[in-house]
Short mmCIF file of the C-alpha atoms (twelve columns), coordinates in Angstrom:
data_MODEL
# 
_entry.id   MODEL 
# 
loop_
_atom_site.group_PDB 
_atom_site.id 
_atom_site.type_symbol 
_atom_site.label_atom_id 
_atom_site.label_alt_id 
_atom_site.label_comp_id 
_atom_site.label_asym_id 
_atom_site.label_seq_id 
_atom_site.Cartn_x 
_atom_site.Cartn_y 
_atom_site.Cartn_z 
_atom_site.pdbx_PDB_model_num 
ATOM 1   C CA . UNK A 1   347.053 -32.770 101.095 1 
ATOM 2   C CA . UNK A 2   347.049 -36.427 100.058 1 
ATOM 3   C CA . UNK A 3   350.348 -38.125 100.964 1 
ATOM 4   C CA . UNK A 4   352.437 -39.479 98.111  1 
ATOM 5   C CA . UNK A 5   352.441 -43.243 97.832  1 
ATOM 6   C CA . UNK A 6   355.789 -44.963 98.051  1 
ATOM 7   C CA . UNK A 7   356.441 -48.631 97.380  1 
ATOM 8   C CA . UNK A 8   359.166 -50.686 99.043  1 
ATOM 9   C CA . UNK A 9   361.532 -50.002 96.128  1 
ATOM 10  C CA . UNK A 10  361.560 -46.306 96.956  1 
ATOM 11  C CA . UNK A 11  359.560 -45.261 93.892  1 
ATOM 12  C CA . UNK A 12  357.248 -42.394 94.720  1 
ATOM 13  C CA . UNK A 13  354.025 -42.242 92.782  1 
ATOM 14  C CA . UNK A 14  351.178 -39.750 92.945  1 
ATOM 15  C CA . UNK A 15  348.829 -42.198 91.304  1 
ATOM 16  C CA . UNK A 16  349.099 -45.939 91.429  1 
ATOM 17  C CA . UNK A 17  348.113 -47.587 88.180  1 
ATOM 18  C CA . UNK A 18  346.472 -50.995 88.337  1 
ATOM 19  C CA . UNK A 19  348.492 -53.137 85.938  1 
ATOM 20  C CA . UNK A 20  346.441 -56.268 86.621  1 
ATOM 21  C CA . UNK A 21  344.162 -55.120 83.798  1 
ATOM 22  C CA . UNK A 22  345.174 -56.129 80.279  1 
ATOM 23  C CA . UNK A 23  343.923 -52.813 78.949  1 
ATOM 24  C CA . UNK A 24  346.154 -50.900 81.372  1 
ATOM 25  C CA . UNK A 25  349.181 -53.090 80.563  1 
ATOM 26  C CA . UNK A 26  348.674 -52.574 76.823  1 
ATOM 27  C CA . UNK A 27  348.395 -48.821 77.327  1 
ATOM 28  C CA . UNK A 28  351.538 -48.785 79.474  1 
ATOM 29  C CA . UNK A 29  353.566 -50.824 76.972  1 
ATOM 30  C CA . UNK A 30  352.541 -48.646 74.032  1 
ATOM 31  C CA . UNK A 31  350.317 -51.180 72.286  1 
ATOM 32  C CA . UNK A 32  351.529 -53.526 69.581  1 
ATOM 33  C CA . UNK A 33  354.240 -51.104 68.483  1 
ATOM 34  C CA . UNK A 34  355.608 -50.941 72.030  1 
ATOM 35  C CA . UNK A 35  355.628 -54.731 72.328  1 
ATOM 36  C CA . UNK A 36  357.612 -54.939 69.089  1 
ATOM 37  C CA . UNK A 37  360.147 -52.440 70.416  1 
ATOM 38  C CA . UNK A 38  360.444 -54.402 73.662  1 
ATOM 39  C CA . UNK A 39  361.045 -57.638 71.720  1 
ATOM 40  C CA . UNK A 40  363.670 -55.885 69.576  1 
ATOM 41  C CA . UNK A 41  365.470 -54.634 72.688  1 
ATOM 42  C CA . UNK A 42  365.402 -58.134 74.208  1 
ATOM 43  C CA . UNK A 43  366.902 -59.654 71.044  1 
ATOM 44  C CA . UNK A 44  369.558 -56.932 71.006  1 
ATOM 45  C CA . UNK A 45  370.423 -57.790 74.605  1 
ATOM 46  C CA . UNK A 46  370.795 -61.471 73.688  1 
ATOM 47  C CA . UNK A 47  373.424 -60.504 71.136  1 
ATOM 48  C CA . UNK A 48  375.078 -57.674 73.054  1 
ATOM 49  C CA . UNK A 49  375.762 -59.000 76.538  1 
ATOM 50  C CA . UNK A 50  378.447 -61.526 77.329  1 
ATOM 51  C CA . UNK A 51  376.343 -62.839 80.231  1 
ATOM 52  C CA . UNK A 52  373.631 -63.725 77.698  1 
ATOM 53  C CA . UNK A 53  375.955 -66.129 75.852  1 
ATOM 54  C CA . UNK A 54  374.785 -68.847 78.235  1 
ATOM 55  C CA . UNK A 55  371.309 -68.674 76.674  1 
ATOM 56  C CA . UNK A 56  372.046 -67.191 73.237  1 
ATOM 57  C CA . UNK A 57  373.295 -70.583 72.037  1 
ATOM 58  C CA . UNK A 58  369.829 -72.040 72.720  1 
ATOM 59  C CA . UNK A 59  368.332 -69.822 70.029  1 
ATOM 60  C CA . UNK A 60  368.939 -69.964 66.271  1 
ATOM 61  C CA . UNK A 61  371.385 -67.522 64.681  1 
ATOM 62  C CA . UNK A 62  368.481 -65.683 63.062  1 
ATOM 63  C CA . UNK A 63  366.216 -64.463 65.867  1 
ATOM 64  C CA . UNK A 64  363.278 -63.570 63.583  1 
ATOM 65  C CA . UNK A 65  361.169 -66.572 64.577  1 
ATOM 66  C CA . UNK A 66  362.037 -66.139 68.250  1 
ATOM 67  C CA . UNK A 67  361.160 -62.425 68.034  1 
ATOM 68  C CA . UNK A 68  357.742 -63.327 66.616  1 
ATOM 69  C CA . UNK A 69  357.233 -65.883 69.367  1 
ATOM 70  C CA . UNK A 70  358.250 -63.339 72.017  1 
ATOM 71  C CA . UNK A 71  355.856 -60.768 70.564  1 
ATOM 72  C CA . UNK A 72  353.057 -63.354 70.670  1 
ATOM 73  C CA . UNK A 73  353.842 -64.251 74.278  1 
ATOM 74  C CA . UNK A 74  354.058 -60.621 75.391  1 
ATOM 75  C CA . UNK A 75  350.867 -59.705 73.551  1 
ATOM 76  C CA . UNK A 76  348.938 -62.580 75.100  1 
ATOM 77  C CA . UNK A 77  350.275 -61.757 78.543  1 
ATOM 78  C CA . UNK A 78  349.790 -58.001 78.231  1 
ATOM 79  C CA . UNK A 79  346.227 -58.268 76.924  1 
ATOM 80  C CA . UNK A 80  345.276 -61.038 79.319  1 
ATOM 81  C CA . UNK A 81  343.159 -62.601 76.578  1 
ATOM 82  C CA . UNK A 82  344.130 -66.175 77.429  1 
ATOM 83  C CA . UNK A 83  345.364 -67.826 80.585  1 
ATOM 84  C CA . UNK A 84  349.060 -67.230 81.054  1 
ATOM 85  C CA . UNK A 85  349.744 -70.719 82.279  1 
ATOM 86  C CA . UNK A 86  348.688 -74.176 81.252  1 
ATOM 87  C CA . UNK A 87  349.165 -77.338 83.225  1 
ATOM 88  C CA . UNK A 88  351.433 -80.012 81.804  1 
ATOM 89  C CA . UNK A 89  352.860 -83.037 83.588  1 
ATOM 90  C CA . UNK A 90  352.017 -81.627 86.995  1 
ATOM 91  C CA . UNK A 91  353.958 -78.398 86.407  1 
ATOM 92  C CA . UNK A 92  352.764 -75.036 85.157  1 
ATOM 93  C CA . UNK A 93  354.183 -73.571 81.971  1 
ATOM 94  C CA . UNK A 94  353.747 -70.418 79.973  1 
ATOM 95  C CA . UNK A 95  351.044 -71.325 77.494  1 
ATOM 96  C CA . UNK A 96  352.040 -68.739 74.898  1 
ATOM 97  C CA . UNK A 97  355.439 -70.260 74.293  1 
ATOM 98  C CA . UNK A 98  355.330 -72.610 71.297  1 
ATOM 99  C CA . UNK A 99  358.572 -74.254 72.375  1 
ATOM 100 C CA . UNK A 100 359.284 -74.477 76.062  1 
ATOM 101 C CA . UNK A 101 362.797 -73.381 76.767  1 
ATOM 102 C CA . UNK A 102 363.927 -75.070 79.960  1 
ATOM 103 C CA . UNK A 103 366.536 -73.000 81.769  1 
ATOM 104 C CA . UNK A 104 368.666 -73.662 84.802  1 
ATOM 105 C CA . UNK A 105 369.245 -71.019 87.490  1 
ATOM 106 C CA . UNK A 106 372.069 -69.141 85.729  1 
ATOM 107 C CA . UNK A 107 370.271 -69.259 82.383  1 
ATOM 108 C CA . UNK A 108 367.088 -68.058 84.037  1 
ATOM 109 C CA . UNK A 109 368.931 -65.082 85.474  1 
ATOM 110 C CA . UNK A 110 370.544 -64.277 82.114  1 
ATOM 111 C CA . UNK A 111 367.088 -64.301 80.464  1 
ATOM 112 C CA . UNK A 112 365.702 -62.010 83.158  1 
ATOM 113 C CA . UNK A 113 368.705 -59.675 82.848  1 
ATOM 114 C CA . UNK A 114 368.052 -59.367 79.116  1 
ATOM 115 C CA . UNK A 115 364.419 -58.535 79.815  1 
ATOM 116 C CA . UNK A 116 365.410 -55.958 82.417  1 
ATOM 117 C CA . UNK A 117 367.726 -54.341 79.863  1 
ATOM 118 C CA . UNK A 118 364.911 -54.377 77.289  1 
ATOM 119 C CA . UNK A 119 362.483 -52.772 79.741  1 
ATOM 120 C CA . UNK A 120 365.026 -50.159 80.807  1 
ATOM 121 C CA . UNK A 121 365.524 -49.209 77.159  1 
ATOM 122 C CA . UNK A 122 361.824 -48.274 76.930  1 
ATOM 123 C CA . UNK A 123 360.183 -45.033 78.097  1 
ATOM 124 C CA . UNK A 124 357.829 -46.902 80.442  1 
ATOM 125 C CA . UNK A 125 356.806 -45.815 83.893  1 
ATOM 126 C CA . UNK A 126 359.229 -47.258 86.468  1 
ATOM 127 C CA . UNK A 127 356.417 -48.888 88.430  1 
ATOM 128 C CA . UNK A 128 355.280 -50.663 85.254  1 
ATOM 129 C CA . UNK A 129 358.833 -51.911 84.574  1 
ATOM 130 C CA . UNK A 130 358.978 -53.362 88.076  1 
ATOM 131 C CA . UNK A 131 355.529 -54.891 87.732  1 
ATOM 132 C CA . UNK A 132 356.562 -56.654 84.511  1 
ATOM 133 C CA . UNK A 133 359.809 -57.917 86.024  1 
ATOM 134 C CA . UNK A 134 358.070 -59.312 89.102  1 
ATOM 135 C CA . UNK A 135 355.511 -61.109 86.944  1 
ATOM 136 C CA . UNK A 136 358.118 -62.479 84.527  1 
ATOM 137 C CA . UNK A 137 360.404 -63.537 87.377  1 
ATOM 138 C CA . UNK A 138 357.567 -65.624 88.811  1 
ATOM 139 C CA . UNK A 139 356.889 -67.117 85.378  1 
ATOM 140 C CA . UNK A 140 360.588 -67.834 84.825  1 
ATOM 141 C CA . UNK A 141 360.766 -69.674 88.132  1 
ATOM 142 C CA . UNK A 142 357.875 -71.875 87.049  1 
ATOM 143 C CA . UNK A 143 359.652 -72.644 83.774  1 
ATOM 144 C CA . UNK A 144 363.009 -73.367 85.378  1 
ATOM 145 C CA . UNK A 145 364.396 -76.823 84.807  1 
ATOM 146 C CA . UNK A 146 363.333 -78.922 87.817  1 
ATOM 147 C CA . UNK A 147 366.836 -80.204 88.552  1 
ATOM 148 C CA . UNK A 148 368.240 -76.684 89.022  1 
# 
């Protein structure tokens, strides 16, 4: 019998999916429809959680344009069609973001908490949710305001 794989988080998996492939990420997220649902859940979290107030004020009242931008970013990242990062002024930034939102440590954490809520609201595999959060946490650290 083949032993079950277990990662350090305690998740037991009979088959480990390779999420480094854009095709596998798109399948796991549910394609374009799934990305839209994830963006909707993120926007809902921005409005629903008191801890998100710290970043909600940085976005316009109407989140339609932000939602579209988030969908574009997630689609580019999930498909892997373009490089995730571009170099600018000696620092690396998310290239899919039309407007770079510079966040301090607390704001960074609020953004990540909203994304975790959005992921948890989806029927994704738990390993995929963790994969996405690890990748986005690394990206968020690169975007963090340098003085914080």
